[in-house]
XYZ file of C-alpha atoms in Angstrom:
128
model
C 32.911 -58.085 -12.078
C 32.308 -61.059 -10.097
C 32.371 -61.671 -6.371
C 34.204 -64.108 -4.808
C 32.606 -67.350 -3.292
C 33.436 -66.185 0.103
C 31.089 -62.498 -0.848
C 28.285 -64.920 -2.461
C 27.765 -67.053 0.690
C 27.580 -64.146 2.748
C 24.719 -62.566 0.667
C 21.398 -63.018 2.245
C 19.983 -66.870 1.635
C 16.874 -65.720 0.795
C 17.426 -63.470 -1.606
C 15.693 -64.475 -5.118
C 17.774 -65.599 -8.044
C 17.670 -63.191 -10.881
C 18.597 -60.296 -12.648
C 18.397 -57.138 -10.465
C 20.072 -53.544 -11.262
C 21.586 -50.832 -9.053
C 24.436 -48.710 -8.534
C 28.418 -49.791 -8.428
C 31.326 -48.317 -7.290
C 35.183 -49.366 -7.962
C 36.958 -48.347 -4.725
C 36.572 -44.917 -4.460
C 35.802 -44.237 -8.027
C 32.908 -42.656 -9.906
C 29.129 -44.382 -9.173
C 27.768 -45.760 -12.106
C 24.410 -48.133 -13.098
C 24.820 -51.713 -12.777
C 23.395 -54.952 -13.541
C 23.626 -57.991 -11.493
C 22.882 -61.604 -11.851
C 22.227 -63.578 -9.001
C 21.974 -67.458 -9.555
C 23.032 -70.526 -11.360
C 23.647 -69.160 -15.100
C 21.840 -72.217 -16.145
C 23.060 -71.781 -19.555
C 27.121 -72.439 -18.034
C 25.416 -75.202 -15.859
C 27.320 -73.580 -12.821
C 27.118 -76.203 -9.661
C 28.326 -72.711 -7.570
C 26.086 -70.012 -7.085
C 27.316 -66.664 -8.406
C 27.090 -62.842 -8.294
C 27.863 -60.916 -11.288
C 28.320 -57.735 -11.772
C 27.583 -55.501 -15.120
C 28.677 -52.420 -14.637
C 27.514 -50.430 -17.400
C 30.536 -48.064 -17.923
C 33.693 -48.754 -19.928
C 37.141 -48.846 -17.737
C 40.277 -47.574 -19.151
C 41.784 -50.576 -17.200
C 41.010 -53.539 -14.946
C 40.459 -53.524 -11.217
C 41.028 -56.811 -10.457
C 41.505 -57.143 -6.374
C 39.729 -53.513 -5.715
C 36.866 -53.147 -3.498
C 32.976 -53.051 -5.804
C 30.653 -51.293 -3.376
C 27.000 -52.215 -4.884
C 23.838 -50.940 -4.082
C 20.712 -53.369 -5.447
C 17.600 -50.874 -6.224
C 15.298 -53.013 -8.086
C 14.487 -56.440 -10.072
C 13.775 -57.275 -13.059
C 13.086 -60.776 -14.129
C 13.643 -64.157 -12.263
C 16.975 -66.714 -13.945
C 15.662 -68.216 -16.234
C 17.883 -70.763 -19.279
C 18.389 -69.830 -23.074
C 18.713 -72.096 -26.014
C 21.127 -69.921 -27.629
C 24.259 -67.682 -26.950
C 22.097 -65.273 -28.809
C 18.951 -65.378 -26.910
C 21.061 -64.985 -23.765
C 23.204 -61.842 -25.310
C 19.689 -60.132 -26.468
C 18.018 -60.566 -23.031
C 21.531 -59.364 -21.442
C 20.937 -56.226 -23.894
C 17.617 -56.139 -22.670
C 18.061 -56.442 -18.934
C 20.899 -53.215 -19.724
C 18.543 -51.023 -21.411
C 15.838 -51.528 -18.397
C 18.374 -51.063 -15.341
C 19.180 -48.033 -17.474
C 15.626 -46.575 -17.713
C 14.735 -47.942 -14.218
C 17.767 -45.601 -12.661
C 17.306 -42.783 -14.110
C 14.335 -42.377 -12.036
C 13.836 -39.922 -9.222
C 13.972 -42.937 -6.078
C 16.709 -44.922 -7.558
C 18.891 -42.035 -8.773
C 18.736 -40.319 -5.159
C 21.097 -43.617 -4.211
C 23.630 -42.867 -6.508
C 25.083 -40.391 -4.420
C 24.676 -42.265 -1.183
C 27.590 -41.887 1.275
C 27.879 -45.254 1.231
C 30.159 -45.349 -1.952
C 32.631 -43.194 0.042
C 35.352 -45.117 1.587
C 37.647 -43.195 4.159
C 40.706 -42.923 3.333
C 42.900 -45.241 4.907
C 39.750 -47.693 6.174
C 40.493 -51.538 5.686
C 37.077 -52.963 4.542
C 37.572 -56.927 4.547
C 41.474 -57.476 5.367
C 41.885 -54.490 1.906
């Protein structure tokens, strides 16, 4: 799930490019652990900065134009290029297997149930 460019420039500027995992939310669906890539994906040679979103759950369907509520807990290694689709689909792997042992600890998993990832019924959250 990626955010749109208007989202990306509104994220904080000095916020470190990287991998970093948390906790996502589709609208006002179930919270589940995340991983998110903040940067240049050096290997796509991106001129845009980007925000992408792995949420580690598998959708019945897509939710294209519904709102992702995310919550970053933590960080786990800085952008970085590959020299292979492979290397970058292992440390992808990799990145998934720590945000998964990083959340299911005590502080992070607290956040999960945060009243943040409950929209009101009804509320318009950026013109939706």
């Amino acid at each position: 799930a990626n955010f749109s460019e208007q989202v990306v420039e509104s994220f904080p500027s000095d916020i470190s490019t990287g991998i970093y995992y948390g906790w996502a939310c589709v609208g006002n669906g179930d919270v589940h652990k995340m991983v998110l890539s903040i940067g240049w994906n050096p290997f796509y040679k991106n001129i845009k900065k980007s925000v992408e979103t792995h949420i580690i759950h598998t959708f019945k369907e897509d939710f294209y134009g519904e709102i992702l509520s995310i919550v970053i807990t933590g960080y786990i290694r800085p952008e970085k290029n590959f020299d292979s689709l492979e290397a970058l689909i292992s440390a992808i792997q990799e990145d998934i297997e720590e945000a998964k042992r990083q959340l299911d600890l005590p502080e992070h998993l607290k956040l999960k149930a945060d009243n943040f990832f409950h929209l009101p019924e009804g509320k318009i959250v950026n013109n939706h």
